[in-house]
Coordinates of C-alpha atoms in Angstrom, one line a residue:
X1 CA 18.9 60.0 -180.0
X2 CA 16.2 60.1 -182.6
X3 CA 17.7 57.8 -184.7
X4 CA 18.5 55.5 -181.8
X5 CA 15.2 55.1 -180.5
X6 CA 13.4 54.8 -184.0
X7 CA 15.9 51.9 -185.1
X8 CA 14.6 49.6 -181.7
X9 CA 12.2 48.8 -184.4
X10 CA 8.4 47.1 -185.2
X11 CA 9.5 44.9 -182.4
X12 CA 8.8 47.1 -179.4
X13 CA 5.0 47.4 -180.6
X14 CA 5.8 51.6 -181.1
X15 CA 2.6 53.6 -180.0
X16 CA 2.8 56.6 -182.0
X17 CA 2.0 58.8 -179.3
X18 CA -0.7 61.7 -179.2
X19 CA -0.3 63.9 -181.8
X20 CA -3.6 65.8 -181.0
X21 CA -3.2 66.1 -177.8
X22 CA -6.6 64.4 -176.7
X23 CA -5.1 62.0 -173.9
X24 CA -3.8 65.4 -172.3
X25 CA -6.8 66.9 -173.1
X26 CA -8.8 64.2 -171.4
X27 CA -6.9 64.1 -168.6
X28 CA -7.1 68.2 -168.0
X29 CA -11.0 67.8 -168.1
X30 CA -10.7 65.2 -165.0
X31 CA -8.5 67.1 -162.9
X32 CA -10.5 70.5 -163.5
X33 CA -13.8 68.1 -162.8
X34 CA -12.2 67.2 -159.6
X35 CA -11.3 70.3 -158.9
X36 CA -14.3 71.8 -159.4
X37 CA -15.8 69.7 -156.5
X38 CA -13.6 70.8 -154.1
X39 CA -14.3 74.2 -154.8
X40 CA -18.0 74.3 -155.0
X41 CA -17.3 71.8 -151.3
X42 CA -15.2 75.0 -150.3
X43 CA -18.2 77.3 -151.6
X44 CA -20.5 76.2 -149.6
X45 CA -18.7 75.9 -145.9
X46 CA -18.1 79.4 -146.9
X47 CA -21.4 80.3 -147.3
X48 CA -22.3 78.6 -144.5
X49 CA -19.6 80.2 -141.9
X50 CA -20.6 83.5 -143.8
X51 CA -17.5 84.0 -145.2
X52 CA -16.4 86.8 -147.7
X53 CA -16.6 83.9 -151.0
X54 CA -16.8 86.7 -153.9
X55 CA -13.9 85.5 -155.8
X56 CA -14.9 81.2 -155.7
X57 CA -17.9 82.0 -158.1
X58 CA -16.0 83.6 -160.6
X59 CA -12.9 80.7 -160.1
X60 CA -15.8 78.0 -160.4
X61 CA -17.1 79.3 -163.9
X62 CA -13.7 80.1 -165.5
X63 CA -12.7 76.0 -164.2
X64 CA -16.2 75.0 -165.9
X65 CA -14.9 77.0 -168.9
X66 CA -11.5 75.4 -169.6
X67 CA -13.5 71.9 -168.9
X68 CA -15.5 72.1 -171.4
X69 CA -13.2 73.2 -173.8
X70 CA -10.6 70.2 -172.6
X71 CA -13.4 67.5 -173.3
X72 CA -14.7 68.6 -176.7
X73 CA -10.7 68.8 -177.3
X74 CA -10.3 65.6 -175.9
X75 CA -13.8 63.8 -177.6
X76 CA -14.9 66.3 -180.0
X77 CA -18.6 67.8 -180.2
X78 CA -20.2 64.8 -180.3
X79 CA -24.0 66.1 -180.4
X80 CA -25.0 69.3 -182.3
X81 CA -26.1 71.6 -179.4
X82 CA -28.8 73.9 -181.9
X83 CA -30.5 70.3 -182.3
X84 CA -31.6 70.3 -178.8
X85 CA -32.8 73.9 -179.1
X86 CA -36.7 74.7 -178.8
X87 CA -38.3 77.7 -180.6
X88 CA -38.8 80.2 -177.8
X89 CA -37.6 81.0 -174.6
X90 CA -39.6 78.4 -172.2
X91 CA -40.4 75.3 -173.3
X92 CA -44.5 76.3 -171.7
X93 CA -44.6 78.5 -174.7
X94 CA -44.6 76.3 -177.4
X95 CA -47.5 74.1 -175.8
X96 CA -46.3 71.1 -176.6
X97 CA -48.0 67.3 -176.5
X98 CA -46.6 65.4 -173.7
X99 CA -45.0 62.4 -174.0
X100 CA -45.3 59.9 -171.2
X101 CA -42.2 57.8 -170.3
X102 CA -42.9 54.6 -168.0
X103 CA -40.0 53.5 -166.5
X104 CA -39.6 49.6 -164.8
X105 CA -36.4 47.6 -163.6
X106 CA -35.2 44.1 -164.0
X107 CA -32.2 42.8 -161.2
X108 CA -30.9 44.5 -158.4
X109 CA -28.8 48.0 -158.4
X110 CA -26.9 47.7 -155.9
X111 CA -23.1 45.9 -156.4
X112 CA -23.2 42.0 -155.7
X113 CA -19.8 40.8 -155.6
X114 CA -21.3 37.3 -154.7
X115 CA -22.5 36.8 -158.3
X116 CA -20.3 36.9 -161.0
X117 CA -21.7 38.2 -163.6
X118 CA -24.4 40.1 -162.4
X119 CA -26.8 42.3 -164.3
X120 CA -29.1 45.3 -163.9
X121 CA -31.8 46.7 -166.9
X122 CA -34.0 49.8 -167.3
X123 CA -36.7 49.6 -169.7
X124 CA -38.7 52.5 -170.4
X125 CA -41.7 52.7 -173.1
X126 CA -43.0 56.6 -174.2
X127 CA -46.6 56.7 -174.8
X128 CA -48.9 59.7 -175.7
X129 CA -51.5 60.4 -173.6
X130 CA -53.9 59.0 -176.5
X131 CA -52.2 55.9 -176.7
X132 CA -52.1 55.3 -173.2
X133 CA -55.8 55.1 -173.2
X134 CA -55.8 53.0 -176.3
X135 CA -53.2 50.4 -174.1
X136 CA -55.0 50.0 -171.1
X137 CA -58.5 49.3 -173.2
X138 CA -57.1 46.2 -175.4
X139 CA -55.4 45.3 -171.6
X140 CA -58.4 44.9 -170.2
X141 CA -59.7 43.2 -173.3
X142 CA -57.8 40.3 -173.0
X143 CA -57.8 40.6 -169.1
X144 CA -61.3 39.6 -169.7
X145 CA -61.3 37.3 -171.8
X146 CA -59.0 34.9 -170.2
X147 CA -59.4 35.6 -166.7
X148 CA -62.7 37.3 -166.5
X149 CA -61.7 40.8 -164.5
X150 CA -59.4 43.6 -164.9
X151 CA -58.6 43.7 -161.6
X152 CA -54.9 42.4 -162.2
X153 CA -51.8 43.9 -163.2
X154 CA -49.7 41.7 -166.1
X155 CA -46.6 40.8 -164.4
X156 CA -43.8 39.8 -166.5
X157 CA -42.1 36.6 -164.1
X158 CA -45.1 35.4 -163.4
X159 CA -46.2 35.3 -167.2
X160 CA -42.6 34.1 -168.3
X161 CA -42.6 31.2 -165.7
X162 CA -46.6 30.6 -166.7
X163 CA -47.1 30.6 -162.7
X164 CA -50.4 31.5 -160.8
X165 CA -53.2 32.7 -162.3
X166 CA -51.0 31.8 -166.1
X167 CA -50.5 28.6 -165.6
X168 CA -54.2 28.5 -166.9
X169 CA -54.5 24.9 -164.7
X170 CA -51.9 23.2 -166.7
X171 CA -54.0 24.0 -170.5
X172 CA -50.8 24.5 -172.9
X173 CA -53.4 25.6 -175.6
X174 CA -54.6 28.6 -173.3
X175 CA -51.3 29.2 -172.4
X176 CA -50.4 29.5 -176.1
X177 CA -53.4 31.8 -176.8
X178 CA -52.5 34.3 -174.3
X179 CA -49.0 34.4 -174.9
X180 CA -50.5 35.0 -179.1
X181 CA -52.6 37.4 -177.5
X182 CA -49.5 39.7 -175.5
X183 CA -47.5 39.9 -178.2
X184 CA -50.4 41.3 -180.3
X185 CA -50.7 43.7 -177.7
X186 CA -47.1 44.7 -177.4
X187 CA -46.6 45.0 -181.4
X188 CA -50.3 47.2 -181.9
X189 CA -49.2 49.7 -179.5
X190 CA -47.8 52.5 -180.7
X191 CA -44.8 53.1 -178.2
X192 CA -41.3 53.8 -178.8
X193 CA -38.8 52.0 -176.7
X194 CA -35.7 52.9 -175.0
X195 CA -33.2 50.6 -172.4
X196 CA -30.2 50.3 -170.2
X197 CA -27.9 47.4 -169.2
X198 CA -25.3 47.5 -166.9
X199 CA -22.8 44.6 -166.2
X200 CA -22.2 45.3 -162.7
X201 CA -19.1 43.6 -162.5
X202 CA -17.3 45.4 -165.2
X203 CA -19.2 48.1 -164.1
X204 CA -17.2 47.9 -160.4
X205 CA -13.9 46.6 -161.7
X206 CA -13.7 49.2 -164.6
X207 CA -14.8 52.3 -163.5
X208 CA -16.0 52.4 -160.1
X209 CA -12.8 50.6 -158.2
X210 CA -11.0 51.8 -161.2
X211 CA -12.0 56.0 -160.2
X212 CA -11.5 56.1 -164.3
X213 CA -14.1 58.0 -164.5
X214 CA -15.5 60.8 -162.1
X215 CA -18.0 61.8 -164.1
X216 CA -20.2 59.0 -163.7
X217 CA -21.9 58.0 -160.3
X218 CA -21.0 54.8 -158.5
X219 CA -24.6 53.6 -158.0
X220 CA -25.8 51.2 -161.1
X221 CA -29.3 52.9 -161.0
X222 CA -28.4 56.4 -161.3
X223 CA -25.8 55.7 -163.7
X224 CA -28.4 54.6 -165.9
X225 CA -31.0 56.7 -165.4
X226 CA -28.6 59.4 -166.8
X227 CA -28.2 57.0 -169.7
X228 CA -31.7 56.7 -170.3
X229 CA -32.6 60.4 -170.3
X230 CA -29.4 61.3 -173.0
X231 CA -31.5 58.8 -175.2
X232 CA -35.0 59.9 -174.3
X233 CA -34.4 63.8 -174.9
X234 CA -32.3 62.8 -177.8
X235 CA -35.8 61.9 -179.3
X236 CA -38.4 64.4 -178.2
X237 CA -36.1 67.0 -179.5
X238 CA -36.2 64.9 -182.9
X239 CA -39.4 64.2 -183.4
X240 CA -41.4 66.6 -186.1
X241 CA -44.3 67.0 -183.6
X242 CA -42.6 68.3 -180.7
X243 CA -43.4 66.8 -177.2
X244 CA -42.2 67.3 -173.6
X245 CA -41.5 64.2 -172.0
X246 CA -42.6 63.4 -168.6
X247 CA -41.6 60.6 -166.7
X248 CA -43.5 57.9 -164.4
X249 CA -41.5 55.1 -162.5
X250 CA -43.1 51.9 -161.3
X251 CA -43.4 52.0 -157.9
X252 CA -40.8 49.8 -155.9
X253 CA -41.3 50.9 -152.3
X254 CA -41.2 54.6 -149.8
X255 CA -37.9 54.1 -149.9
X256 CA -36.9 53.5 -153.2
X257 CA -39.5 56.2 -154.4
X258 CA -37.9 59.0 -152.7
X259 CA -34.2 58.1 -153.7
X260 CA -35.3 57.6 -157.8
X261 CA -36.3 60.9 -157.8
X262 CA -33.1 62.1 -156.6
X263 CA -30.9 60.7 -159.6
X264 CA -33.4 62.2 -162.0
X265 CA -33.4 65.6 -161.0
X266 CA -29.5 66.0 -160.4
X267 CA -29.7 65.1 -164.5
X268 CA -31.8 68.3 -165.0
X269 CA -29.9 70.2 -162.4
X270 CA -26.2 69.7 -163.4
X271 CA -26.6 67.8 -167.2
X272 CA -23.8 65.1 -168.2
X273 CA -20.8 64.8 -169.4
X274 CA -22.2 65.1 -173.0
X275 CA -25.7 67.7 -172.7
X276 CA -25.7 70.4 -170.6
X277 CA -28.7 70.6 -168.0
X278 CA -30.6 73.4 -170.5
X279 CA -31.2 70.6 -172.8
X280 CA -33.1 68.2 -170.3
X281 CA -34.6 71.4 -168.6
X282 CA -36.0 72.0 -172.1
X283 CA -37.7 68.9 -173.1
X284 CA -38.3 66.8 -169.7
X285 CA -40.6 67.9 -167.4
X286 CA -39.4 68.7 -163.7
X287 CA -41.2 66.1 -161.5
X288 CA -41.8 62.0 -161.7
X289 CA -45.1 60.4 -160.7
X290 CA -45.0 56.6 -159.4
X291 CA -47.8 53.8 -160.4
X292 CA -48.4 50.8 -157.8
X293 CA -48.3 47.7 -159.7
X294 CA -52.4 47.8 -159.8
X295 CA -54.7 47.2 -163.0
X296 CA -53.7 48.2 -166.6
X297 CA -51.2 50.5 -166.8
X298 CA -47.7 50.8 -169.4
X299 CA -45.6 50.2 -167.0
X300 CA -46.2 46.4 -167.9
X301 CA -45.0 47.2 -171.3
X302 CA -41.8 48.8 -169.8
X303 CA -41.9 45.5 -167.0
X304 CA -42.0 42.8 -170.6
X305 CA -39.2 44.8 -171.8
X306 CA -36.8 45.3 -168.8
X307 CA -36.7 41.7 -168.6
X308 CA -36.2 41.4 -172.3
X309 CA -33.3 43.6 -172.1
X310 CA -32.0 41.7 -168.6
X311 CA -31.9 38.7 -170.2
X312 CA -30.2 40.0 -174.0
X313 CA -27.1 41.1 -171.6
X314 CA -27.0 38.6 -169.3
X315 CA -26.2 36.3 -172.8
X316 CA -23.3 38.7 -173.9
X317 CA -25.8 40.8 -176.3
X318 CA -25.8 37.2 -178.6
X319 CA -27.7 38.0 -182.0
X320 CA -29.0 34.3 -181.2
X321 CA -30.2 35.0 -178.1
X322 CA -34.4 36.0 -178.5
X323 CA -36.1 36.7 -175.3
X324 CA -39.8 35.7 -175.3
X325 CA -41.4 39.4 -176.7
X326 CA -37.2 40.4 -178.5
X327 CA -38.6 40.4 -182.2
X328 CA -41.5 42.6 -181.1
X329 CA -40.0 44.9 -179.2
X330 CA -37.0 45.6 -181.1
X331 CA -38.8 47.1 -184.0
X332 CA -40.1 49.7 -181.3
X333 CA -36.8 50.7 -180.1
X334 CA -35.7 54.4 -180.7
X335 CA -32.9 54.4 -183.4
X336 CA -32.2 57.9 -185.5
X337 CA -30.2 57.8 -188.7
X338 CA -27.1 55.4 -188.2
X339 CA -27.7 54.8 -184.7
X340 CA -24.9 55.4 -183.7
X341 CA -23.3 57.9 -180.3
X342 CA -26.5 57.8 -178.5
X343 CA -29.1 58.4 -181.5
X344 CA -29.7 54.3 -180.4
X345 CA -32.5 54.1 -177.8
X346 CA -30.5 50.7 -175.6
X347 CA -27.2 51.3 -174.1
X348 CA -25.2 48.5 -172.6
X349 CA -22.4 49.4 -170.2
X350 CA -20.0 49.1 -170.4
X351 CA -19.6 47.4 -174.0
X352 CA -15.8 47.5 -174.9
X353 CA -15.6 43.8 -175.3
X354 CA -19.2 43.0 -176.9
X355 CA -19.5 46.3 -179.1
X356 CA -19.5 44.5 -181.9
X357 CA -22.8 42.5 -181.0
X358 CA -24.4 45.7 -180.2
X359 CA -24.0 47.7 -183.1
X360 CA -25.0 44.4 -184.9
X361 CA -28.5 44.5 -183.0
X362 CA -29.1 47.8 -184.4
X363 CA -29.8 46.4 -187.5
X364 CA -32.7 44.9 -186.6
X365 CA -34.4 47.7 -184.5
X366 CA -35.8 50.9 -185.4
X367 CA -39.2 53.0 -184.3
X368 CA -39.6 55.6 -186.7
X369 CA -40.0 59.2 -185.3
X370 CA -43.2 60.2 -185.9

C-alpha cells in the first residue's frame, strides 16, 4: 500500500503531513479553549443555584494545564516568560517611573459590510511624565504663534484637509510654515510609538465568520487593544529604566468611555493567547483615564499618528505610500532587536497576503529603548 500511494507521484502536490504533531496540537488547544468556556459557564450557574461545584475548579485548572502545553506544542514558546519578570513581588515595590500611554482611533470599529475594504487604526504614543510637560509647552508655542491662543486642540482632519482655522485664509506660505512647524514638533518629542490596523473585511471573512480562531474577540476594537498592550508591555519590561505604563484614551463619548475600559481590563484579568495576565498585571497599571479633545494634550500626537497608520493600510502597507508626518513618525516606532514576533511596535491584521510589505517597513523604523 506504501508503495502504491508513494508512486501517485510529484503530480498529486504530496503534503508531507505533520510530523511534529503541531496541527493536532493546535487543534487540542481550541477544543480545550472551548471547553474551558463551557465549564467556567457551568461554574458559575452552579454557584449561583448554590450547588455543590468542588470538583469544576480543579477540572478547569487541569483543562488550562493541557492547553497551555498543546499551544507551546503547537507554536512553540514564542516570548521568554523570565523577560517579563520584575524584581520583587509587587510591581509598587520597585517604585518605578510611569510611563504614559495616549491612545486615539482612526475609522470606525464596528463591521461595515457596505464598504469593501474597510479599515480601523489604533495609535498610541508613551510619554513620561517629564516629557508630557515638555509637549504641551512647544504646543502652545506654536498655538501662539500662528493662531494667537492656546485655547484649541490640534486635530488631525482638520489639519490634513487645511480646513477652518488651517486654512490660514487661503495663505499657502502659512500653511507651509505650520505644517514645518508640526513636524518639528512631532520629531523633537521624545515619544516612542506603537499601532494597530485591522482590515475589517479580512478581519470578518477570516476569522470572525471563519470561528478559526476563538481566542480572539469579534469586535475590531478589542481585538486590537489586546494587540496594542502585547506590544506596549513588551517594551516597559525592556527598557533599562523600568517604568509602569499607564494608559489614557481620548475621549470618544459616555458610551464609548465605559465600554473601552472593558476590553482593557479583561487583557489584565485573563492575558492572551501569548502572555499570561501576571505579565500585564505587572507592568500596566489597573485603571484608564480619558482626555476631552480640549487644549494641548498627547493625545494629538497619538490623533497625527492613527491617521498615519489608517492611511499606510488602507494602501496595502505600500513602501511608496508616505502619509503626511510617515518619515517622522516611523523613526519613533517601538522596534527591539529583529523586530520580529511582536518585539515591532505596529501590527497589521491580519497580514498573510501583505507580510512581506510589513516586515519591509521595519527597516525604516526603530525608537531606541532608553
Amino acid at each position: 500500500m506504501a508503495r502504491g500511494f508513494f508512486a501517485l507521484g510529484p503530480a498529486m502536490n504530496f503534503n508531507i503531513g505533520d510530523p511534529d504533531g503541531r496541527r493536532i496540537a493546535q487543534r487540542r488547544a481550541l477544543l480545550l479553549g472551548e471547553a474551558g468556556d463551557v465549564v467556567q459557564a457551568l461554574l458559575t450557574l452552579l454557584r449561583r443555584a448554590e450547588f455543590d461545584d468542588h470538583e469544576l475548579p480543579a477540572m478547569l485548572a487541569r483543562m488550562k494545564d493541557a492547553e497551555n502545553a498543546q499551544l507551546v506544542k503547537a507554536h512553540g514558546r514564542l516570548t521568554a516568560r523570565t523577560r517579563y519578570k520584575g524584581m520583587s513581588s509587587h510591581p509598587l515595590l520597585e517604585k518605578r517611573v510611569r510611563s504614559n500611554l495616549f491612545i486615539d482611533e482612526c475609522g470606525k470599529s464596528f463591521p461595515e459590510p457596505h464598504l469593501n475594504p474597510s479599515f480601523f487604526s489604533l495609535g498610541a504614543v508613551a510619554l513620561s511624565d517629564s516629557m508630557v510637560t515638555t509637549y504641551c509647552a512647544a504646543a502652545n508655542e506654536i498655538k501662539k504663534e500662528f493662531f494667537g491662543t492656546t485655547n484649541l486642540t490640534f486635530h488631525e482632519p482638520d489639519m490634513r484637509q487645511r480646513s477652518g482655522v488651517y486654512y490660514f485664509s487661503g495663505d499657502v506660505q502659512k500653511q507651509e510654515e505650520f505644517d514645518q512647524a508640526m513636524d518639528g514638533l512631532v520629531d523633537a518629542t521624545d515619544f516612542v510609538a506603537f499601532g494597530v490596523g485591522v482590515r475589517k473585511n479580512a478581519f470578518e471573512k477570516e476569522f470572525v465568520e471563519a470561528g478559526s480562531d476563538p481566542y480572539l474577540p469579534t469586535d475590531a476594537y478589542e481585538l486590537a487593544i489586546i494587540l496594542l498592550m502585547e506590544r506596549y508591555v513588551d517594551y516597559l519590561a525592556n527598557c533599562p529604566d523600568k517604568m509602569t505604563g499607564k494608559v489614557t484614551f481620548e475621549s470618544q463619548g459616555t458610551r464609548e468611555d465605559a465600554e473601552h475600559p472593558w476590553g482593557f481590563a479583561k487583557v489584565l484579568l485573563y492575558g492572551t493567547q501569548w502572555l499570561p495576565d501576571s505579565v500585564f498585571r505587572n507592568w500596566i497599571a489597573p485603571g484608564v483615564e480619558f482626555n476631552p479633545k480640549r487644549g494641548s494634550d498627547p493625545t494629538e500626537l497619538s490623533d497625527m499618528f492613527s491617521r498615519n497608520l489608517y492611511e499606510w493600510i488602507r494602501d496595502d502597507c505600500q513602501s511608496s505610500v508616505r502619509p503626511k508626518r510617515w518619515d517622522v513618525f516611523n523613526r519613533k516606532i517601538y522596534c527591539r532587536a529583529d523586530g520580529l514576533r511582536g518585539k515591532f511596535g505596529v501590527k497589521v491584521f491580519p497580514d498573510s497576503d501583505i507580510r512581506d510589505r510589513v516586515e519591509a517597513h521595519r527597516a525604516d523604523c526603530g525608537a531606541t529603548l532608553k
